[in-house]
Every structure is written in structure tokens, then in C-alpha cells.
Amino acid sequence: MARYLVLVAIFLALSGCGPSRYQTQMQQFEQQKNSCISSQPPAVDKFESGASVRMEQRIGCVPVERGMHRGMEYFIDHSTGRAEFSSSPADLAWVVICEKDAVTDRVSAQIIKGNLMVFRMGGFDSVSVVGQAYPGSDQTVRVDQNHALIVQGGDRPDLHNGGVIIEQLKAGQSFLTRYVDWPYGINQDREFSAAGFDVAHEYSRRCVP
């Protein structure tokens, strides 16, 4: 009987009647997903007291907080501290990444939207424009109708301007970034909504006061 069942299984596999490897993997994934979302999340330090925390299948089964804070929709992956804040589903989110150095234990936070990055660590805050910039060229940020400020000019980073830009972003409506691309030397301008930066900055203070 056992030999007969083995022969039947081989026949079904060869004839294409049995589940494919892809189908088997998808079934396993669905089982893991269902097991994850039905499990009880651990106790976490919520950003908003009324928010919900559920287990979600992302990169592994992780506790995720979803809620609304000061008009901003957000989610927080409590396994990593990574968070996203946006004014609407169509709005590009502010992403906050908290990291702890494995050697020094120093904690840092990055607040990112588009090609703008705010870096915070131990009282040191800086702003940069991410891009393949032409060597020695300026990178600038302009918030609303304020004067455009240089955040990096070749080997001449302006740390004071970073603090000014952060304060402008907290109350700003929009911001414009510019860098000169390599190797063509053409200005690359991008404009984004500043809505929600104040909330993202508030969250970043949970890891870098």
C-alpha cells in the first residue's frame, strides 16, 4: 500500500496535478502570516496611548503600532524603532530610523524624506541633501519663502544652518532641496511637503532626547 501511495505521488508530481513548489511556499507563507497576526503582541511603550498594536508579518513577525498623532497617520515597527509619518496615504512619508552603535552604545536618529536627511546624535543635529553631488558644489535647502541655506559645500559643512533649517521645518509648509549632480554639473531640484516634520522630530526625541 505504501509503495502504491509513493507511485501515485510521483505520478501526480510528474503530471502536474500536485501542488507546485511555488504553491507550497505560498501556503507555508500564508500559514506563517495567519499564525503571526493571531498571536498576542508584547507590551510596548506606545507613542500614542489610544493607538493599536498588532503583530504583523513583515521581515519576521513583529509588533506594529498604528495610529494618529496631531493629525499625522503613523506606524511604528517596535522591533526596530523604525517609524513613518504622513498627512495622507498619498503623501510621501517622513521616515524615522533609530540606531544604536554596537561598539559605543551611542544612539542616533535619522529623519528622512525624499533626498533630505536630518541626522541627530547627542545634541548634534545636521541636515544634508542626498545625491551624487559634483565635488566641491553646494547643497542647499529652502523652507517656504525663507532664504535658501547651504547645508554642505564641498568640504565646508555648515552645522549652524542645519539647526536653523530644522526649526524652519517644524513650522514650514514645504521645502526645496538642490544639489549639483555629477558628472554633468546640472542643478537637481526637488520639492516636498514639510507637513509632519514636527511630529517625526518629536518621535526622534524618544531615542535621542
Short mmCIF file of C-alpha atoms in Angstrom, two decimals, residues 11-175:
data_model
loop_
_atom_site.label_atom_id
_atom_site.label_comp_id
_atom_site.label_asym_id
_atom_site.label_seq_id
_atom_site.Cartn_x
_atom_site.Cartn_y
_atom_site.Cartn_z
CA PHE A 11 2.69 10.32 -10.94
CA LEU A 12 0.86 13.42 -9.70
CA ALA A 13 4.10 15.41 -9.49
CA LEU A 14 5.17 14.39 -12.98
CA SER A 15 1.75 15.05 -14.46
CA GLY A 16 1.50 18.49 -12.89
CA CYS A 17 -1.55 17.56 -10.78
CA GLY A 18 0.22 18.03 -7.45
CA PRO A 19 0.99 21.43 -5.87
CA SER A 20 3.97 23.22 -7.37
CA ARG A 21 6.93 24.34 -5.28
CA TYR A 22 5.68 27.93 -5.55
CA GLN A 23 2.20 26.93 -4.35
CA THR A 24 3.69 25.04 -1.43
CA GLN A 25 5.81 28.04 -0.45
CA MET A 26 2.79 30.37 -0.68
CA GLN A 27 0.75 28.03 1.51
CA GLN A 28 3.56 28.00 4.09
CA PHE A 29 3.77 31.80 3.96
CA GLU A 30 0.01 32.16 4.50
CA GLN A 31 0.18 29.78 7.44
CA GLN A 32 3.03 31.80 9.00
CA LYS A 33 1.17 35.06 8.35
CA ASN A 34 -2.05 33.80 9.93
CA SER A 35 -0.15 32.44 12.91
CA CYS A 36 1.63 35.79 13.29
CA ILE A 37 -1.38 38.11 13.13
CA SER A 38 -3.34 35.94 15.55
CA SER A 39 -0.57 35.99 18.17
CA GLN A 40 -0.58 38.34 21.16
CA PRO A 41 1.76 41.36 20.85
CA PRO A 42 4.17 42.13 23.69
CA ALA A 43 3.75 45.18 25.90
CA VAL A 44 5.33 48.23 24.20
CA ASP A 45 5.83 51.89 25.01
CA LYS A 46 3.18 53.41 22.74
CA PHE A 47 3.74 56.74 21.02
CA GLU A 48 0.01 57.49 21.25
CA SER A 49 -1.96 55.97 24.14
CA GLY A 50 -5.02 55.21 22.01
CA ALA A 51 -3.13 53.54 19.17
CA SER A 52 -3.49 49.86 18.34
CA VAL A 53 -0.61 47.40 18.46
CA ARG A 54 -0.83 44.17 16.48
CA MET A 55 1.56 41.54 15.26
CA GLU A 56 2.30 41.82 11.54
CA GLN A 57 4.26 39.67 9.13
CA ARG A 58 6.97 41.95 7.76
CA ILE A 59 10.61 40.89 7.94
CA GLY A 60 9.66 38.36 10.55
CA CYS A 61 6.67 38.58 12.88
CA VAL A 62 6.89 41.97 14.60
CA PRO A 63 4.73 44.21 16.83
CA VAL A 64 3.47 47.21 14.84
CA GLU A 65 1.76 50.27 16.27
CA ARG A 66 -0.64 52.20 14.02
CA GLY A 67 -2.41 55.40 14.97
CA MET A 68 -2.92 59.14 14.54
CA HIS A 69 -0.86 61.79 16.32
CA ARG A 70 -1.53 65.51 15.87
CA GLY A 71 -3.19 64.89 12.52
CA MET A 72 -0.46 62.58 11.21
CA GLU A 73 -1.07 58.93 10.37
CA TYR A 74 1.82 56.78 11.51
CA PHE A 75 3.11 53.28 12.04
CA ILE A 76 5.97 52.13 14.25
CA ASP A 77 7.79 48.82 13.99
CA HIS A 78 8.59 48.26 17.66
CA SER A 79 11.13 45.55 16.86
CA THR A 80 13.44 48.15 15.28
CA GLY A 81 12.00 51.55 16.27
CA ARG A 82 11.53 52.50 12.62
CA ALA A 83 8.54 54.79 12.09
CA GLU A 84 6.71 56.54 9.25
CA PHE A 85 4.53 59.66 9.47
CA SER A 86 2.32 61.10 6.71
CA SER A 87 -0.58 63.51 6.37
CA SER A 88 -2.39 61.17 3.93
CA PRO A 89 -1.83 57.86 2.12
CA ALA A 90 -0.83 59.84 -1.00
CA ASP A 91 1.79 61.89 0.86
CA LEU A 92 5.41 60.76 0.89
CA ALA A 93 6.11 59.79 4.49
CA TRP A 94 8.72 61.10 6.88
CA VAL A 95 10.78 58.07 7.89
CA VAL A 96 12.50 57.96 11.28
CA ILE A 97 15.23 55.39 11.90
CA CYS A 98 16.72 54.93 15.38
CA GLU A 99 20.01 53.06 15.64
CA LYS A 100 22.34 52.03 18.47
CA ASP A 101 26.05 51.62 17.80
CA ALA A 102 27.11 48.06 18.64
CA VAL A 103 30.53 49.20 19.91
CA THR A 104 29.93 52.59 21.59
CA ASP A 105 26.23 52.20 22.51
CA ARG A 106 25.66 55.71 21.20
CA VAL A 107 22.15 56.18 19.85
CA SER A 108 21.37 58.19 16.73
CA ALA A 109 18.26 59.09 14.77
CA GLN A 110 17.73 59.85 11.10
CA ILE A 111 14.68 61.72 9.81
CA ILE A 112 14.33 61.24 6.05
CA LYS A 113 12.01 62.47 3.33
CA GLY A 114 12.91 62.28 -0.34
CA ASN A 115 16.58 63.28 -0.53
CA LEU A 116 16.61 65.33 2.68
CA MET A 117 18.14 63.74 5.78
CA VAL A 118 18.28 65.13 9.30
CA PHE A 119 20.84 63.38 11.50
CA ARG A 120 20.61 63.62 15.29
CA MET A 121 23.06 62.29 17.89
CA GLY A 122 23.78 63.53 21.41
CA GLY A 123 22.99 67.22 20.93
CA PHE A 124 24.48 67.23 17.42
CA ASP A 125 21.92 67.88 14.67
CA SER A 126 22.82 68.20 11.00
CA VAL A 127 20.98 68.41 7.67
CA SER A 128 22.16 67.02 4.34
CA VAL A 129 20.87 66.58 0.80
CA VAL A 130 21.45 63.07 -0.50
CA GLY A 131 22.58 62.71 -4.10
CA GLN A 132 25.56 62.06 -6.35
CA ALA A 133 26.84 65.60 -5.95
CA TYR A 134 29.50 67.31 -8.02
CA PRO A 135 32.73 67.55 -5.95
CA GLY A 136 33.04 70.91 -4.22
CA SER A 137 29.49 72.02 -5.07
CA ASP A 138 26.94 73.42 -2.64
CA GLN A 139 23.91 71.56 -1.34
CA THR A 140 21.08 73.85 -0.29
CA VAL A 141 17.67 73.72 1.37
CA ARG A 142 14.94 76.34 1.23
CA VAL A 143 11.92 76.13 3.54
CA ASP A 144 8.85 78.09 2.39
CA GLN A 145 9.93 81.62 1.41
CA ASN A 146 12.92 81.74 3.76
CA HIS A 147 16.39 82.29 2.35
CA ALA A 148 17.99 79.19 0.86
CA LEU A 149 20.68 77.87 3.22
CA ILE A 150 23.79 75.88 2.40
CA VAL A 151 23.91 72.59 4.31
CA GLN A 152 27.10 71.34 2.71
CA GLY A 153 29.56 72.97 0.36
CA GLY A 154 32.28 70.55 -0.67
CA ASP A 155 34.41 70.10 2.46
CA ARG A 156 32.72 73.03 4.20
CA PRO A 157 29.66 71.70 6.05
CA ASP A 158 27.69 74.46 7.77
CA LEU A 159 26.46 72.99 11.04
CA HIS A 160 24.73 76.20 12.14
CA ASN A 161 22.42 76.20 9.13
CA GLY A 162 21.28 72.67 9.97
CA GLY A 163 19.80 73.83 13.26
CA VAL A 164 18.10 76.81 11.57
CA ILE A 165 16.57 74.56 8.89
CA ILE A 166 15.24 72.13 11.49
CA GLU A 167 13.42 74.94 13.29
CA GLN A 168 12.03 76.21 9.97
CA LEU A 169 10.83 72.72 9.02
CA LYS A 170 8.90 72.36 12.29
CA ALA A 171 6.65 75.26 11.28
CA GLY A 172 7.06 75.01 7.50
CA GLN A 173 4.64 74.10 4.73
CA SER A 174 7.10 72.94 2.05
CA PHE A 175 10.81 72.72 1.34
#
